[in-house]
Amino acid sequence: MQQTGSQILFKALKEEKVDTLFGYPGGSVMDIYDEMFRQNIRHILVRHEQGAIHAADGYARASGRVGVCLVTSGPGATNTVTGIANAYMDSIPVVVLTGQVTTAMIGNDGFQEVDITGITRTCTKHNFLVRRIGDLQGTIREAFQIARSGRPGPVLVDLPKDVIQSVIEADVPPAAVPPAEEACPDLERPCNEALKLLLKAKRPLIIVGGGVILGKASEVFRSFVKKLQIPVASTLMGMGAFPGTDPLWTGMVGMHGAYYANMAVSQCDVLMAVGVRFDDRVTSKVSAFAPHARLIHIDIDPVSIDKVIRADVSMVCHCGPALKTLNRLIDEQRLTLPKLQIRHWHRQLRQWKAEMPLQYCRNQNIKPQYVIEKLYQLTEGRAIIATEVGQNQMWAAQFYRFDEPNTFLTSGGLGAMGFGLPAAIGAQVACPDRIVVDVAGDGSIQMNIQELATVVHYGLPVKVVILNNLYLGMVRQWQELYYGRRYSQTDMTQAPDFVKLAEAYGVKGLRATKPEDVKRILLEGLETPGPVMMDFQVEPEENVYPIVKPGSPLTEMSFGNVRAVA
Amino acid sequence: MTDLIKERAISIIVNNKPDVLARIAGTFSARGFNIESISANVTRNPVITKIIITTLSTQETIDKIIKQLNRLVDVLDARKISRSQVCRREMILARLSMPEDRQAAVEELVGAHSGKVVSRESGSAILEFTGDKDTIEEVLNRLEALGMEDLTRTGTVFMERGKP
Ligand SMILES: Cc1ncc(C[n+]2csc(CCOP(=O)(O)OP(=O)(O)O)c2C)c(N)n1
């Protein structure tokens, strides 16, 4: 049977069980879009290609499946680059399909030609330019395999128009490549070494990272923690891997980490890092990070091991198999951490938590932290929270408690403003029955505000919570603290009326200006079927605390004026 | 000493694809490292290329680069070449103008370093030499003194002694 490139593309996507594409059409992909009429696949038409890639990314984060995005050549492709870099930094499996000029035109500066494989070479896990229709199906298969295996990441496939248009005799089923077995090294020896260290520890601590979520290992991680009763701190990307309501939960570490988390890391004698790559926002001054600790490091990416901090015991593998082996060894040898031995440590942690919980001072203005607290209570901690970037992101991480993996979607490595709304769209498409909220700043939300049209188009009940401080808040905070209060270009007072703007898009708009409004507006927003944008006019110069000045040890935290109140 | 910056060599086996060299070069340039020399060619298997790269770096850096290289999809194997155990060769082609009175000196140089006259043209010649880095440097000094007009030099190739 004769098949076109477009038909083969869809066949290959179906083989990968893709049921949703996030995309935007254009000249070089018109054949694909035309073929779409005959294919049973859902296409979400975004309003900007950056929205498409972030939505595919949000879909992947929320569902644990590969997100797929389809855009045209040239500007369509370049518009995805920020989103690709974002997925790359956070190891999110997405496949990006870009149109390309015909193979004969490539290299001739054709209309809407860019060398997108060249441009994205350093921000994709891998990319392909398909030169022959015969390679198409195999390439798509390989792209998905690469995106989801090992340390996941974005893979781009560039599709020249003539390849898509050409026809091939394609009824011979192509040989299926067996999915590459992910080789696991012998885990027993390092696991025994790790256990030996942990069982001798007087002040053991675990840091959990995004690798546990990406590796779908939260369950086995939790049972491991339960067996040994070791306190668990988390990176930004690890939120949700371990319940934020568990007594062993010790909070987020890093620049805006909790006091007790940063103290715990700084004083522990054995640190077990699971699915963590030790970003500089986590370690701050590396030489002062966990200075007393022997390190056990589990990560799928060999590059992460010994990159920032030397490990005493390391395992290059998915977190799941390593933790399973640990659990088995613990059971077989009936190991426990003697309660007496770590009693002081548990007591110390409780004391730190009591001394300096995450807190803020109230006054007559709406405190952004309060909005997040209320959001947490009213959603009973069961919402999927996407965030933008800046203070809003940190407050969401600090004041929402995440009990489940895949529920906190945030641009961790790249810190890309404009991520939250499209990511929430992707998450809502993946999880139609969940409450999905984008926690936003008034700056960030304007970076992909056009996606409100997408939300309405598909009737997605996404809720946007704007913590509107009339500033590029996080930058303003740094200017206040580190640049002598000189607020250079961070004033956002000139802003749209977000309620009217929402309504113009067909989204319900709500506004709160006083603390007494917060609960009512949130309730109304959450209970209204369909999309809602809520504008919370918050304390303009509220800061995120604790804060560790970049390059300082984690113990050197500033708390603003909350300590006085505590 | 592992923090010593010195010349270190890596052997990389890759799929013979159009962009693989760019990816490898990118792995170096993204971290601000210079490639001192590179030598690449297909193996007896036409879909596989072997690349040898030398770079100035510390032990730690080279270990990191090798991990990064091994992460590339089209890299089948990247590893350090242990320097004490290797034969290493570079090759040069040099054009010299050859007036009558220089013939003898050139013949002597070719003889002393097992060079070859690969082409004679009217009034000039192309010479070929292979050797390790020190030898090549020495030959180049002599050639310059003899009025070398043009030079091309390959990257270094290595082979470890003893069976792998
Ligand atoms: C695309 C992009 N541009 C610039 C920045 C730098 N930046 C980091 S936080 C921030 C301020 C964000 O302001 P807003 O969205 O209002 O959030 P707030 O910090 O006030 O909560 C800026 C400009 C960034 N992270 N991403």
PDB file of C-alpha atoms and ligand atoms in Angstrom, chain A residues 389-392 395 415-417 441-444 447 469 471-475, ligand 1:
ATOM      1  CA  VAL A 389       8.948  32.006  37.849  1.00  0.00           C
ATOM      2  CA  GLY A 390      10.018  34.313  40.632  1.00  0.00           C
ATOM      3  CA  GLN A 391       8.605  34.878  44.080  1.00  0.00           C
ATOM      4  CA  ASN A 392       5.304  33.260  43.149  1.00  0.00           C
ATOM      5  CA  TRP A 395       5.937  30.795  47.723  1.00  0.00           C
ATOM      6  CA  GLY A 415      13.568  29.422  35.350  1.00  0.00           C
ATOM      7  CA  ALA A 416      11.543  30.432  32.311  1.00  0.00           C
ATOM      8  CA  MET A 417       8.846  33.001  32.963  1.00  0.00           C
ATOM      9  CA  GLY A 441       3.227  36.691  39.048  1.00  0.00           C
ATOM     10  CA  ASP A 442       1.885  39.732  37.266  1.00  0.00           C
ATOM     11  CA  GLY A 443       5.060  39.855  35.178  1.00  0.00           C
ATOM     12  CA  SER A 444       5.251  36.216  34.157  1.00  0.00           C
ATOM     13  CA  MET A 447       4.597  36.291  28.858  1.00  0.00           C
ATOM     14  CA  ASN A 469       2.635  42.783  43.421  1.00  0.00           C
ATOM     15  CA  TYR A 471       6.736  44.389  40.405  1.00  0.00           C
ATOM     16  CA  LEU A 472       9.022  41.890  38.809  1.00  0.00           C
ATOM     17  CA  GLY A 473       9.094  40.797  42.388  1.00  0.00           C
ATOM     18  CA  MET A 474      12.037  38.462  42.605  1.00  0.00           C
ATOM     19  CA  VAL A 475      14.312  40.843  40.743  1.00  0.00           C
TER      20      VAL A 475
HETATM   21  C1  LIG C   1      11.950  34.684  30.420  1.00  0.00           C
HETATM   22  C2  LIG C   1      12.552  35.258  31.634  1.00  0.00           C
HETATM   23  N1  LIG C   1      12.992  36.542  31.623  1.00  0.00           N
HETATM   24  C3  LIG C   1      13.538  37.082  32.711  1.00  0.00           C
HETATM   25  C4  LIG C   1      13.674  36.351  33.858  1.00  0.00           C
HETATM   26  C5  LIG C   1      14.316  36.972  35.091  1.00  0.00           C
HETATM   27  N2  LIG C   1      13.366  37.007  36.200  1.00  0.00           N
HETATM   28  C6  LIG C   1      13.365  36.077  37.175  1.00  0.00           C
HETATM   29  S1  LIG C   1      12.141  36.306  38.275  1.00  0.00           S
HETATM   30  C7  LIG C   1      11.617  37.675  37.478  1.00  0.00           C
HETATM   31  C8  LIG C   1      10.439  38.460  38.002  1.00  0.00           C
HETATM   32  C9  LIG C   1       9.169  37.759  37.816  1.00  0.00           C
HETATM   33  O1  LIG C   1       8.147  38.665  38.106  1.00  0.00           O
HETATM   34  P1  LIG C   1       6.682  38.187  38.322  1.00  0.00           P
HETATM   35  O2  LIG C   1       6.270  37.247  37.272  1.00  0.00           O
HETATM   36  O3  LIG C   1       5.819  39.372  38.516  1.00  0.00           O
HETATM   37  O4  LIG C   1       6.769  37.305  39.639  1.00  0.00           O
HETATM   38  P2  LIG C   1       7.097  37.698  41.156  1.00  0.00           P
HETATM   39  O5  LIG C   1       8.555  37.469  41.354  1.00  0.00           O
HETATM   40  O6  LIG C   1       6.692  39.108  41.364  1.00  0.00           O
HETATM   41  O7  LIG C   1       6.264  36.714  41.903  1.00  0.00           O
HETATM   42  C10 LIG C   1      12.404  37.947  36.362  1.00  0.00           C
HETATM   43  C11 LIG C   1      12.229  39.107  35.481  1.00  0.00           C
HETATM   44  C12 LIG C   1      13.245  35.016  33.822  1.00  0.00           C
HETATM   45  N3  LIG C   1      13.368  34.200  34.867  1.00  0.00           N
HETATM   46  N4  LIG C   1      12.671  34.504  32.718  1.00  0.00           N
END
